[in-house]
mmCIF file of C-alpha atoms in Angstrom:
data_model
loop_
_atom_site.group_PDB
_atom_site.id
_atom_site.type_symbol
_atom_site.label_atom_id
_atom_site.label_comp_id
_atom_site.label_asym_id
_atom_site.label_seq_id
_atom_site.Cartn_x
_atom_site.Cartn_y
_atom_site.Cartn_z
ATOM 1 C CA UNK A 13 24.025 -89.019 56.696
ATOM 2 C CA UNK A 14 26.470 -91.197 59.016
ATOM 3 C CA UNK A 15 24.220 -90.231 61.804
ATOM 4 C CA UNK A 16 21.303 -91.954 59.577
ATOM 5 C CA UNK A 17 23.131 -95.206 58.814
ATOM 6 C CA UNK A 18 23.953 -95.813 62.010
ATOM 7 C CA UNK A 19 20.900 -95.790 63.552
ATOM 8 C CA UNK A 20 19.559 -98.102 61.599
ATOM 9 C CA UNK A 21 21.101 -101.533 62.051
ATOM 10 C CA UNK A 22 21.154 -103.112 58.542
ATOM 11 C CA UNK A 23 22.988 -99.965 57.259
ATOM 12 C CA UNK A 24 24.989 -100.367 60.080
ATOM 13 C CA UNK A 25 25.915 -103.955 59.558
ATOM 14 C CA UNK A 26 26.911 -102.784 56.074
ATOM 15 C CA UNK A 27 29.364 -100.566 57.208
ATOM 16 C CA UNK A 28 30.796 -102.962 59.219
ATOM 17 C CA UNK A 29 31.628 -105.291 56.533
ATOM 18 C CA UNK A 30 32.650 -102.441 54.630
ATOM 19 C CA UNK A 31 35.090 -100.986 56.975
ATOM 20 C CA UNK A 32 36.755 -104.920 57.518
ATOM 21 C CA UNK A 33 36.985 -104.987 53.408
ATOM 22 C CA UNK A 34 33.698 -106.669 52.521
ATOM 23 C CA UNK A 35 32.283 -104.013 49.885
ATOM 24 C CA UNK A 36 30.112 -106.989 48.377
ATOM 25 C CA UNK A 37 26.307 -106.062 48.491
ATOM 26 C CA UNK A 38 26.833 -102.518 49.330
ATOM 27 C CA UNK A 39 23.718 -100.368 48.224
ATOM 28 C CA UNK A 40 21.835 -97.111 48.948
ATOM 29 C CA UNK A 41 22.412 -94.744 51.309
ATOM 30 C CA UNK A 42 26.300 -96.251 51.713
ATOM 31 C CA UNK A 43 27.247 -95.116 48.317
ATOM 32 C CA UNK A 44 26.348 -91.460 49.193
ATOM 33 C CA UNK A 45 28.920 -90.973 52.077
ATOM 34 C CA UNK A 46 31.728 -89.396 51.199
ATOM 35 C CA UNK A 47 34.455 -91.690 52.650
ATOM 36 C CA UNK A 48 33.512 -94.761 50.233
ATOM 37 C CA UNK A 49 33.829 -94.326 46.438
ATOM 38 C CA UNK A 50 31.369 -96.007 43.647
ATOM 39 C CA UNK A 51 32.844 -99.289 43.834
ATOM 40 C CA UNK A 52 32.624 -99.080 47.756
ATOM 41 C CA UNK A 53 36.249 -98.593 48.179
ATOM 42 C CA UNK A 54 37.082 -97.277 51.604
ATOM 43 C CA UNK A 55 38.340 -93.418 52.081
ATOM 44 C CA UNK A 56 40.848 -92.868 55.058
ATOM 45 C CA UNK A 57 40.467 -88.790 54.394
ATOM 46 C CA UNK A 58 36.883 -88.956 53.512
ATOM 47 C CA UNK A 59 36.086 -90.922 57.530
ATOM 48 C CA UNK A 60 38.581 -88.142 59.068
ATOM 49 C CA UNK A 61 36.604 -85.650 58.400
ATOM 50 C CA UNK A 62 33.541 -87.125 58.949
ATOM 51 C CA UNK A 63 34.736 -88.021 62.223
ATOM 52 C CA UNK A 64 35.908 -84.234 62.563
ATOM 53 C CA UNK A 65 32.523 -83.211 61.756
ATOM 54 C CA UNK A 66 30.766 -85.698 64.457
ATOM 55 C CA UNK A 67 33.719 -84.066 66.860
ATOM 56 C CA UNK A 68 32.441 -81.154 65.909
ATOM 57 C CA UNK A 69 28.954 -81.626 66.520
ATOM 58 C CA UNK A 70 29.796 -83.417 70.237
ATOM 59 C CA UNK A 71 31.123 -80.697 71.512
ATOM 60 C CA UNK A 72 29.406 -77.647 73.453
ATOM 61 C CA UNK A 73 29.018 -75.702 70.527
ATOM 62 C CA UNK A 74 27.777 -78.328 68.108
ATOM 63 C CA UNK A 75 23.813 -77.428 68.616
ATOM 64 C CA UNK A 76 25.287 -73.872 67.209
ATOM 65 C CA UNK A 77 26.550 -75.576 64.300
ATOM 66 C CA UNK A 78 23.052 -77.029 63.444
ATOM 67 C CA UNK A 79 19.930 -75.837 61.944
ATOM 68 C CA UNK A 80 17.026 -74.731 64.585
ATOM 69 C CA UNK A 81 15.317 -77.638 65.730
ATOM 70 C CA UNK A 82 12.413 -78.085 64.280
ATOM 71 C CA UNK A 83 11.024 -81.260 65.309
ATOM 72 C CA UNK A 84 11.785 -83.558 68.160
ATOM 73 C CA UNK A 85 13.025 -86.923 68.301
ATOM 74 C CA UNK A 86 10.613 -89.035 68.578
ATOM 75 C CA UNK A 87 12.416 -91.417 71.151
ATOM 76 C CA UNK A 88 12.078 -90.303 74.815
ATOM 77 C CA UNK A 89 15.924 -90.773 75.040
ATOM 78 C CA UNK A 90 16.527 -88.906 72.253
ATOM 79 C CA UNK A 91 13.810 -86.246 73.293
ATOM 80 C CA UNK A 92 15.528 -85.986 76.475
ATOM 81 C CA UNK A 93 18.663 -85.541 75.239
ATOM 82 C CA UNK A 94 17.717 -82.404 72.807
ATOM 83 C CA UNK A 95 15.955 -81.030 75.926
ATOM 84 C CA UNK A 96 19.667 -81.362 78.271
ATOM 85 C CA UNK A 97 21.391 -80.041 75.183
ATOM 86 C CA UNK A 98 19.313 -76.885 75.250
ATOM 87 C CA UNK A 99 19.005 -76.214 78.734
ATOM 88 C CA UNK A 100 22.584 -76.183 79.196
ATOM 89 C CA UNK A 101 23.412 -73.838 75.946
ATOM 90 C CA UNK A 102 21.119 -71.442 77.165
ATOM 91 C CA UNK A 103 22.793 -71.091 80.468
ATOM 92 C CA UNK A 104 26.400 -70.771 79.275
ATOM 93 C CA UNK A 105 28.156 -67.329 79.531
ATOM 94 C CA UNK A 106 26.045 -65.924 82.434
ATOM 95 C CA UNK A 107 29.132 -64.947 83.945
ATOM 96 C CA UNK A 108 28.655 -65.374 87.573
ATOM 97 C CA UNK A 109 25.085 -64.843 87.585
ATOM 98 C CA UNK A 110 23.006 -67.846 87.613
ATOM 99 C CA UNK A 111 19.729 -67.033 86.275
ATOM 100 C CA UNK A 112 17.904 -65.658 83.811
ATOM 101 C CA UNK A 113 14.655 -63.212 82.692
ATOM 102 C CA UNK A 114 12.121 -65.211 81.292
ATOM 103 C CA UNK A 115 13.019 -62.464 78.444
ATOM 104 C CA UNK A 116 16.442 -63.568 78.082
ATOM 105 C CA UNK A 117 14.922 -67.122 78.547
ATOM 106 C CA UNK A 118 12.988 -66.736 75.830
ATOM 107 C CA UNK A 119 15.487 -64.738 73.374
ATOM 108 C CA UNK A 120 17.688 -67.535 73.975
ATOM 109 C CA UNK A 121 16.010 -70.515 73.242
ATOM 110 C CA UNK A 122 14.630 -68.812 70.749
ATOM 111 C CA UNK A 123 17.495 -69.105 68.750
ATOM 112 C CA UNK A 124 17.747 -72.534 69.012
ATOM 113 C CA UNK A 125 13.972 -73.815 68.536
ATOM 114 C CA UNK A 126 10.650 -72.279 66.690
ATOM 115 C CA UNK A 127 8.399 -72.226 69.458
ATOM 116 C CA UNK A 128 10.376 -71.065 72.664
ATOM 117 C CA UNK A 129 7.242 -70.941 74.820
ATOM 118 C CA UNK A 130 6.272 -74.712 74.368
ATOM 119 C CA UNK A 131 10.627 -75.584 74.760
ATOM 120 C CA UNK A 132 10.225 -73.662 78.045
ATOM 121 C CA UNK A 133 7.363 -75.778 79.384
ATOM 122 C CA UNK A 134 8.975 -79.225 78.000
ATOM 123 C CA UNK A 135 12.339 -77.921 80.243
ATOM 124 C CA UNK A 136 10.368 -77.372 83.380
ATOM 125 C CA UNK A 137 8.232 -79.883 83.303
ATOM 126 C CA UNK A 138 10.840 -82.225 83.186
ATOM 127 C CA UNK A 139 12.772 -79.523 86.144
ATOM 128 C CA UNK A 140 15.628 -79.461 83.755
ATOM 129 C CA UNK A 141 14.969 -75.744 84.725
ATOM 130 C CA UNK A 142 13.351 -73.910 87.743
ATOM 131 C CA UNK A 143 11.819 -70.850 88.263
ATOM 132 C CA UNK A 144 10.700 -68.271 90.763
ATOM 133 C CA UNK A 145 6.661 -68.408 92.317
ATOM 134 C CA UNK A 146 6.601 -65.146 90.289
ATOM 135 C CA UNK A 147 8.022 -66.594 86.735
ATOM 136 C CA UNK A 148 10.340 -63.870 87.069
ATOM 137 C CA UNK A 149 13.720 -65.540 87.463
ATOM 138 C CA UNK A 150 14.568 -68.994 85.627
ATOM 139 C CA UNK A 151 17.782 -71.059 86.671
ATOM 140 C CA UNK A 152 19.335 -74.883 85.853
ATOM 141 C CA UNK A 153 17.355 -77.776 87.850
ATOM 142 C CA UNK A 154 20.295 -79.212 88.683
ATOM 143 C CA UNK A 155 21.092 -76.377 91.164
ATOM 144 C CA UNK A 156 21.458 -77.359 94.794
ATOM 145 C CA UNK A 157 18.680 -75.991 96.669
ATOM 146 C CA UNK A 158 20.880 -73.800 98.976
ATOM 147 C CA UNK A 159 22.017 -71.909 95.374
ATOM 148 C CA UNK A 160 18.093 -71.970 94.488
ATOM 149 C CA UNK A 161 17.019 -69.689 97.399
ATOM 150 C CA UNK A 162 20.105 -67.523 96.727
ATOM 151 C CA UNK A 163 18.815 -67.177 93.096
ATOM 152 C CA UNK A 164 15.185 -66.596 94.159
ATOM 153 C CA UNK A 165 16.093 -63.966 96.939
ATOM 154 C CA UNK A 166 18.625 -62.101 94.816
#
C-alpha cells in the first residue's frame, strides 16, 4: 500500500503534509496504512515496521518474500528492473559454477514467474543473460567475455 501512495504524487503530497503535522484533508487510501490512525494521527511503530517491511523487500531475498509475478510493470524502468531482479536471483548459490541448464534455468525462474519460457526470452533479449550456440548452457550477461568462453568450453 505505501508502495501505491507513493507512486502517485497527490497521495504522496498528502503524506508529506501528514508526516510535518498537517492531517487536514487527508482521505482514501491514507487512512488504510497502518502507521496513521482515523483521525490521521501519525504512528512512530506503525512507519517502523513499514519501513522494516520495505527493508525487507530491498534486500536480495525480498522477490522471495513476494507473490510470483504475474504481470509486468508497465514502465520500461520498472520492466527492467523486475527483469535485473530475476536474473540475478536465479544465479545466486551456484557455488563456483557459473552457469546453468536451460533445465535448471527454467525450474528456477519458474518459481518466480508463470511463464518461464517467455521470462527467458525477455532476459536474453535484453543479454541480461547469455547462452551457448547450442542453448545448452545459460550464464549472467554481465560476464566478461574471457569468463564467457570458459563457461561455453567447460
Amino acid at each position: 500500500m505505501l508502495l501505491s501512495v507513493l507512486r502517485t504524487p497527490k497521495l504522496r503530497g498528502d503524506l508529506a503534509k501528514v508526516l510535518a503535522g498537517d492531517p487536514s484533508g487527508v482521505v482514501g487510501p491514507l487512512r488504510q496504512l497502518s502507521w496513521l490512525s482515523d483521525d490521521a494521527e501519525f504512528s512512530v511503530a506503525g512507519l517502523v515496521e513499514a519501513q522494516n517491511q520495505l527493508k525487507q523487500l530491498m534486500s536480495n531475498q525480498g522477490i522471495l518474500l513476494m507473490n510470483r509475478i504475474h504481470l509486468f510493470p508497465q514502465s520500461d524502468a520498472e520492466r527492467e528492473a523486475m527483469l535485473r531482479a530475476i536474473s540475478e536471483r536465479v544465479f545466486e548459490n551456484l557455488g563456483s559454477r557459473t552457469w546453468l541448464t536451460e533445465a535448471e534455468l527454467t525450474a528456477r525462474l519458474s518459481m518466480l514467474v508463470d511463464d518461464a519460457a517467455e521470462i527467458r526470452r525477455y532476459l536474453i533479449d535484453r543479454g541480461l543473460i547469455l547462452r551457448a550456440e547450442d542453448g545448452s548452457r545459460y550464464w549472467r550477461g554481465d560476464l566478461t567475455a574471457e569468463t564467457a568462453s570458459t563457461v561455453t568450453t567447460a
